[in-house]
Amino acid sequence: MHKPFASAARWIGETLASPWALAVALTLIAVYLIAGPRLGFPDQRLDLSFLITFTTFLLVFVIEHQGYRDRAAMQVKLDEVIRALDADHSKIGIEERPPQEIDSVRDSEREREGQRRVG
């Protein structure tokens, strides 16, 4: 169950983060404003609530795009640090693993760190 959900969530995140998603959103809004009343949709006035909704809708795509770029860049940098320090290479790409496996690795690292402090 985790793998299909993780794949779908990753695909949705990548799709929303693409510049094309913002273009599609703007196009849909333009089509609605232009053709909506002709197709029988309620006539939308440019009142404050519509402008707030419109802005929020567009900002979701902009924020998702920026966040995706930042996370991807951070993972590349962290992987490079692991390689440069000649640390445990098994941690490279760990963000792609299931949450249970990540939790298990984190718990074992904490346990190992606790043993170093005691001993």
Coordinates of C-alpha atoms in Angstrom, one line a residue:
M1 CA 0.0 0.0 0.0
H2 CA 2.9 2.4 0.8
K3 CA 4.6 2.1 -2.5
P4 CA 1.7 3.0 -4.8
F5 CA 0.8 5.9 -2.4
A6 CA 4.4 7.1 -2.3
S7 CA 4.6 6.9 -6.1
A8 CA 1.4 8.8 -6.6
A9 CA 2.3 11.4 -4.0
R10 CA 5.7 11.9 -5.7
W11 CA 4.1 12.2 -9.1
I12 CA 1.6 14.7 -7.9
G13 CA 4.2 16.8 -6.1
E14 CA 6.5 16.8 -9.2
T15 CA 3.5 17.7 -11.5
L16 CA 2.3 20.5 -9.2
A17 CA 5.9 21.8 -9.0
S18 CA 6.3 22.0 -12.8
P19 CA 6.0 25.4 -14.6
W20 CA 3.4 23.8 -16.8
A21 CA 1.0 23.4 -13.8
L22 CA 0.9 27.1 -13.3
A23 CA 0.3 27.6 -17.0
V24 CA -2.6 25.1 -17.0
A25 CA -4.1 26.8 -13.9
L26 CA -3.9 30.2 -15.5
T27 CA -5.5 28.8 -18.7
L28 CA -8.3 27.2 -16.7
I29 CA -9.1 30.4 -14.9
A30 CA -9.1 32.4 -18.2
V31 CA -11.4 29.8 -19.8
Y32 CA -13.7 30.0 -16.9
L33 CA -13.8 33.8 -16.8
I34 CA -14.3 34.0 -20.6
A35 CA -16.5 31.0 -21.5
G36 CA -18.0 30.2 -18.1
P37 CA -21.1 32.5 -18.3
R38 CA -21.7 31.4 -21.9
L39 CA -21.7 27.7 -20.8
G40 CA -24.1 28.4 -18.0
F41 CA -21.7 28.7 -15.1
P42 CA -22.5 31.5 -12.6
D43 CA -21.2 34.9 -13.6
Q44 CA -18.1 35.5 -11.5
R45 CA -17.6 39.0 -10.3
L46 CA -14.1 40.1 -9.5
D47 CA -14.9 40.7 -5.9
L48 CA -12.5 40.4 -2.9
S49 CA -13.3 36.7 -2.2
F50 CA -12.7 35.7 -5.8
L51 CA -9.4 37.5 -5.9
I52 CA -8.3 35.9 -2.7
T53 CA -9.3 32.5 -3.9
F54 CA -7.6 33.1 -7.3
T55 CA -4.4 34.3 -5.6
T56 CA -4.3 31.4 -3.2
F57 CA -4.9 28.9 -6.1
L58 CA -1.9 30.3 -8.0
L59 CA 0.3 30.6 -5.0
V60 CA -0.1 26.9 -4.3
F61 CA 1.7 26.1 -7.6
V62 CA 4.4 28.8 -7.1
I63 CA 5.1 27.6 -3.5
E64 CA 5.1 24.0 -4.5
H65 CA 7.5 24.7 -7.4
Q66 CA 10.0 26.5 -5.1
G67 CA 9.8 23.9 -2.4
Y68 CA 10.4 21.1 -4.8
R69 CA 13.5 22.8 -6.2
D70 CA 14.8 23.6 -2.7
R71 CA 14.3 20.0 -1.5
A72 CA 15.9 18.5 -4.6
A73 CA 18.9 20.8 -4.4
M74 CA 19.3 20.0 -0.7
Q75 CA 19.3 16.3 -1.3
V76 CA 22.0 16.6 -4.0
K77 CA 24.1 18.7 -1.6
L78 CA 23.7 16.3 1.3
D79 CA 24.6 13.3 -0.9
E80 CA 27.7 15.1 -2.0
V81 CA 28.7 15.9 1.6
I82 CA 28.3 12.2 2.5
R83 CA 30.5 11.2 -0.5
A84 CA 33.1 13.9 0.4
L85 CA 33.3 12.8 4.0
D86 CA 33.5 9.2 3.0
A87 CA 30.7 8.5 5.4
D88 CA 28.2 5.6 5.2
H89 CA 27.0 5.6 1.6
S90 CA 23.9 3.6 2.4
K91 CA 22.3 6.9 3.5
I92 CA 22.5 8.3 0.0
G93 CA 19.0 8.4 -1.5
I94 CA 17.3 7.4 1.8
E95 CA 14.5 9.9 1.1
E96 CA 13.2 7.5 -1.6
R97 CA 12.7 4.6 0.9
P98 CA 9.5 3.8 2.8
P99 CA 8.9 5.8 6.0
Q100 CA 9.2 2.7 8.1
E101 CA 12.7 2.0 6.8
I102 CA 13.7 5.6 7.3
D103 CA 12.4 5.4 10.9
S104 CA 14.3 2.2 11.5
V105 CA 17.6 3.7 10.2
R106 CA 17.0 6.8 12.4
D107 CA 16.3 4.7 15.5
S108 CA 19.4 2.5 15.0
E109 CA 21.5 5.7 14.5
R110 CA 20.2 7.2 17.7
E111 CA 20.8 3.9 19.5
R112 CA 24.3 3.7 18.2
E113 CA 24.9 7.4 19.2
G114 CA 23.6 6.6 22.7
Q115 CA 26.1 3.7 23.0
R116 CA 29.0 6.0 22.0
R117 CA 28.1 8.4 24.8
V118 CA 27.9 5.7 27.4
G119 CA 31.0 3.8 26.4

